[in-house]
């Protein structure tokens, strides 16, 4: 089920179609993308976990906007950001981030990716020194 704030904004029946088209990145793909992309062209790493989770561990360069704040925040993001900025949405295991990624697509973001497995997979596959919870 979608988070209540996101579910009320989703069109009936849209979820099944969107999940099939959702762009997924595994941790190694994200690591490669970050390595080969110039700093000013890197994707926005949007972490939608809670502050206490973000304080335990985070992917370097990520920005915290908790999931519950996304509907209010998205209204302040410009159409240019929605059209031009690629966004990688991150959470603990990839579930909340997928819900937010689907929501962002519905709000007009053109380049949205979900980090498969979240920071848990990142810690396991890319950065074993990262704290886990």
PDB file of C-alpha atoms in Angstrom, residues 3-133:
ATOM      1  CA  UNK A   3       1.753   5.952   2.137  1.00  0.00           C
ATOM      2  CA  UNK A   4      -1.588   7.764   2.833  1.00  0.00           C
ATOM      3  CA  UNK A   5      -0.329  11.151   1.600  1.00  0.00           C
ATOM      4  CA  UNK A   6       0.824   9.573  -1.636  1.00  0.00           C
ATOM      5  CA  UNK A   7      -2.099   7.206  -2.132  1.00  0.00           C
ATOM      6  CA  UNK A   8      -4.675   9.980  -2.189  1.00  0.00           C
ATOM      7  CA  UNK A   9      -2.805  11.619  -5.073  1.00  0.00           C
ATOM      8  CA  UNK A  10      -2.365   8.478  -7.193  1.00  0.00           C
ATOM      9  CA  UNK A  11      -4.791   7.786 -10.021  1.00  0.00           C
ATOM     10  CA  UNK A  12      -6.763   4.537  -9.652  1.00  0.00           C
ATOM     11  CA  UNK A  13      -5.074   1.716 -11.528  1.00  0.00           C
ATOM     12  CA  UNK A  14      -1.959   3.768 -12.220  1.00  0.00           C
ATOM     13  CA  UNK A  15       0.273   1.914  -9.785  1.00  0.00           C
ATOM     14  CA  UNK A  16       0.492  -1.325 -11.794  1.00  0.00           C
ATOM     15  CA  UNK A  17       1.470   0.520 -14.971  1.00  0.00           C
ATOM     16  CA  UNK A  18       4.023   2.700 -13.193  1.00  0.00           C
ATOM     17  CA  UNK A  19       5.765  -0.164 -11.419  1.00  0.00           C
ATOM     18  CA  UNK A  20       6.478  -1.809 -14.771  1.00  0.00           C
ATOM     19  CA  UNK A  21       8.043   1.415 -16.090  1.00  0.00           C
ATOM     20  CA  UNK A  22       9.893   2.347 -12.895  1.00  0.00           C
ATOM     21  CA  UNK A  23      13.609   2.780 -13.443  1.00  0.00           C
ATOM     22  CA  UNK A  24      15.598   0.786 -10.918  1.00  0.00           C
ATOM     23  CA  UNK A  25      19.281   1.160 -10.050  1.00  0.00           C
ATOM     24  CA  UNK A  26      21.163  -1.468  -8.119  1.00  0.00           C
ATOM     25  CA  UNK A  27      23.903  -0.245  -5.755  1.00  0.00           C
ATOM     26  CA  UNK A  28      26.749  -1.046  -8.171  1.00  0.00           C
ATOM     27  CA  UNK A  29      24.998   0.832 -11.002  1.00  0.00           C
ATOM     28  CA  UNK A  30      24.590   3.868  -8.748  1.00  0.00           C
ATOM     29  CA  UNK A  31      28.232   3.680  -7.687  1.00  0.00           C
ATOM     30  CA  UNK A  32      29.309   3.569 -11.358  1.00  0.00           C
ATOM     31  CA  UNK A  33      26.994   6.460 -12.220  1.00  0.00           C
ATOM     32  CA  UNK A  34      28.410   8.601  -9.408  1.00  0.00           C
ATOM     33  CA  UNK A  35      32.004   7.777 -10.394  1.00  0.00           C
ATOM     34  CA  UNK A  36      31.622   8.667 -14.064  1.00  0.00           C
ATOM     35  CA  UNK A  37      29.410  11.735 -13.729  1.00  0.00           C
ATOM     36  CA  UNK A  38      30.838  15.209 -13.205  1.00  0.00           C
ATOM     37  CA  UNK A  39      29.873  16.746  -9.872  1.00  0.00           C
ATOM     38  CA  UNK A  40      27.586  19.360 -11.445  1.00  0.00           C
ATOM     39  CA  UNK A  41      25.736  16.693 -13.465  1.00  0.00           C
ATOM     40  CA  UNK A  42      25.277  14.097 -10.728  1.00  0.00           C
ATOM     41  CA  UNK A  43      21.795  12.905  -9.883  1.00  0.00           C
ATOM     42  CA  UNK A  44      20.037  14.277  -6.846  1.00  0.00           C
ATOM     43  CA  UNK A  45      20.278  11.609  -4.126  1.00  0.00           C
ATOM     44  CA  UNK A  46      16.959  12.020  -2.322  1.00  0.00           C
ATOM     45  CA  UNK A  47      16.839  10.077   0.949  1.00  0.00           C
ATOM     46  CA  UNK A  48      13.251   9.670   2.155  1.00  0.00           C
ATOM     47  CA  UNK A  49      13.958   7.932   5.462  1.00  0.00           C
ATOM     48  CA  UNK A  50      13.371   9.443   8.886  1.00  0.00           C
ATOM     49  CA  UNK A  51      16.013  11.728  10.459  1.00  0.00           C
ATOM     50  CA  UNK A  52      17.010   9.093  13.033  1.00  0.00           C
ATOM     51  CA  UNK A  53      17.730   6.634  10.193  1.00  0.00           C
ATOM     52  CA  UNK A  54      19.689   9.218   8.206  1.00  0.00           C
ATOM     53  CA  UNK A  55      21.789   9.950  11.306  1.00  0.00           C
ATOM     54  CA  UNK A  56      22.842   6.289  11.514  1.00  0.00           C
ATOM     55  CA  UNK A  57      24.027   6.006   7.915  1.00  0.00           C
ATOM     56  CA  UNK A  58      23.714   7.729   4.577  1.00  0.00           C
ATOM     57  CA  UNK A  59      25.158   7.667   1.098  1.00  0.00           C
ATOM     58  CA  UNK A  60      27.582  10.549   0.722  1.00  0.00           C
ATOM     59  CA  UNK A  61      25.944  13.517  -0.985  1.00  0.00           C
ATOM     60  CA  UNK A  62      22.375  12.458  -0.237  1.00  0.00           C
ATOM     61  CA  UNK A  63      19.786  14.951   0.957  1.00  0.00           C
ATOM     62  CA  UNK A  64      17.168  14.057   3.562  1.00  0.00           C
ATOM     63  CA  UNK A  65      13.510  14.817   2.837  1.00  0.00           C
ATOM     64  CA  UNK A  66      11.405  12.373   4.894  1.00  0.00           C
ATOM     65  CA  UNK A  67       8.677  10.586   2.941  1.00  0.00           C
ATOM     66  CA  UNK A  68       5.872  12.298   4.845  1.00  0.00           C
ATOM     67  CA  UNK A  69       7.210  15.712   3.729  1.00  0.00           C
ATOM     68  CA  UNK A  70       7.442  14.917   0.012  1.00  0.00           C
ATOM     69  CA  UNK A  71       3.895  16.010  -1.001  1.00  0.00           C
ATOM     70  CA  UNK A  72       4.390  19.457   0.580  1.00  0.00           C
ATOM     71  CA  UNK A  73       7.972  19.844  -0.668  1.00  0.00           C
ATOM     72  CA  UNK A  74       7.266  18.830  -4.259  1.00  0.00           C
ATOM     73  CA  UNK A  75       5.071  21.905  -4.682  1.00  0.00           C
ATOM     74  CA  UNK A  76       8.105  24.147  -4.141  1.00  0.00           C
ATOM     75  CA  UNK A  77      10.299  22.354  -6.686  1.00  0.00           C
ATOM     76  CA  UNK A  78      10.374  24.127 -10.038  1.00  0.00           C
ATOM     77  CA  UNK A  79       9.274  22.657 -13.349  1.00  0.00           C
ATOM     78  CA  UNK A  80      12.909  22.942 -14.538  1.00  0.00           C
ATOM     79  CA  UNK A  81      14.038  20.680 -11.706  1.00  0.00           C
ATOM     80  CA  UNK A  82      11.269  18.229 -12.538  1.00  0.00           C
ATOM     81  CA  UNK A  83      12.195  18.133 -16.227  1.00  0.00           C
ATOM     82  CA  UNK A  84      15.986  18.263 -16.075  1.00  0.00           C
ATOM     83  CA  UNK A  85      17.249  16.890 -12.754  1.00  0.00           C
ATOM     84  CA  UNK A  86      17.686  13.149 -12.458  1.00  0.00           C
ATOM     85  CA  UNK A  87      16.664  11.899  -9.022  1.00  0.00           C
ATOM     86  CA  UNK A  88      17.695   8.706  -7.242  1.00  0.00           C
ATOM     87  CA  UNK A  89      15.285   8.020  -4.381  1.00  0.00           C
ATOM     88  CA  UNK A  90      16.743   6.157  -1.406  1.00  0.00           C
ATOM     89  CA  UNK A  91      15.365   4.530   1.743  1.00  0.00           C
ATOM     90  CA  UNK A  92      16.338   1.599   3.983  1.00  0.00           C
ATOM     91  CA  UNK A  93      15.274  -1.344   1.776  1.00  0.00           C
ATOM     92  CA  UNK A  94      13.849   0.262  -1.383  1.00  0.00           C
ATOM     93  CA  UNK A  95      10.141   0.094  -0.538  1.00  0.00           C
ATOM     94  CA  UNK A  96       9.423   3.650   0.619  1.00  0.00           C
ATOM     95  CA  UNK A  97      11.744   4.991  -2.055  1.00  0.00           C
ATOM     96  CA  UNK A  98       9.816   3.151  -4.763  1.00  0.00           C
ATOM     97  CA  UNK A  99       6.561   4.679  -3.528  1.00  0.00           C
ATOM     98  CA  UNK A 100       8.112   8.157  -3.573  1.00  0.00           C
ATOM     99  CA  UNK A 101       9.696   7.559  -6.995  1.00  0.00           C
ATOM    100  CA  UNK A 102       6.295   6.589  -8.409  1.00  0.00           C
ATOM    101  CA  UNK A 103       4.773   9.695  -6.849  1.00  0.00           C
ATOM    102  CA  UNK A 104       7.502  11.940  -8.296  1.00  0.00           C
ATOM    103  CA  UNK A 105       6.904  10.487 -11.763  1.00  0.00           C
ATOM    104  CA  UNK A 106       3.214  11.344 -11.407  1.00  0.00           C
ATOM    105  CA  UNK A 107       4.206  14.882 -10.413  1.00  0.00           C
ATOM    106  CA  UNK A 108       6.134  15.389 -13.647  1.00  0.00           C
ATOM    107  CA  UNK A 109       9.685  14.349 -12.801  1.00  0.00           C
ATOM    108  CA  UNK A 110      11.171  12.933 -15.995  1.00  0.00           C
ATOM    109  CA  UNK A 111      14.236  11.070 -14.682  1.00  0.00           C
ATOM    110  CA  UNK A 112      13.431   9.171 -11.491  1.00  0.00           C
ATOM    111  CA  UNK A 113      15.250   6.081 -10.246  1.00  0.00           C
ATOM    112  CA  UNK A 114      14.695   3.847  -7.241  1.00  0.00           C
ATOM    113  CA  UNK A 115      17.748   2.453  -5.445  1.00  0.00           C
ATOM    114  CA  UNK A 116      16.992  -1.274  -5.255  1.00  0.00           C
ATOM    115  CA  UNK A 117      17.541  -2.592  -1.758  1.00  0.00           C
ATOM    116  CA  UNK A 118      18.159   0.898  -0.353  1.00  0.00           C
ATOM    117  CA  UNK A 119      21.027   1.800   1.955  1.00  0.00           C
ATOM    118  CA  UNK A 120      20.965  -1.754   3.282  1.00  0.00           C
ATOM    119  CA  UNK A 121      22.014  -3.090  -0.144  1.00  0.00           C
ATOM    120  CA  UNK A 122      24.466  -0.194  -0.585  1.00  0.00           C
ATOM    121  CA  UNK A 123      26.150  -1.112   2.720  1.00  0.00           C
ATOM    122  CA  UNK A 124      26.236  -4.796   1.816  1.00  0.00           C
ATOM    123  CA  UNK A 125      27.367  -4.461  -1.831  1.00  0.00           C
ATOM    124  CA  UNK A 126      29.319  -1.189  -2.069  1.00  0.00           C
ATOM    125  CA  UNK A 127      30.337   0.143   1.350  1.00  0.00           C
ATOM    126  CA  UNK A 128      30.715  -2.639   3.939  1.00  0.00           C
ATOM    127  CA  UNK A 129      32.078  -0.104   6.457  1.00  0.00           C
ATOM    128  CA  UNK A 130      28.746   1.749   6.485  1.00  0.00           C
ATOM    129  CA  UNK A 131      26.742   1.407   9.697  1.00  0.00           C
ATOM    130  CA  UNK A 132      23.727  -0.878   9.411  1.00  0.00           C
ATOM    131  CA  UNK A 133      20.473  -1.020  11.324  1.00  0.00           C
TER     132      UNK A 133
END
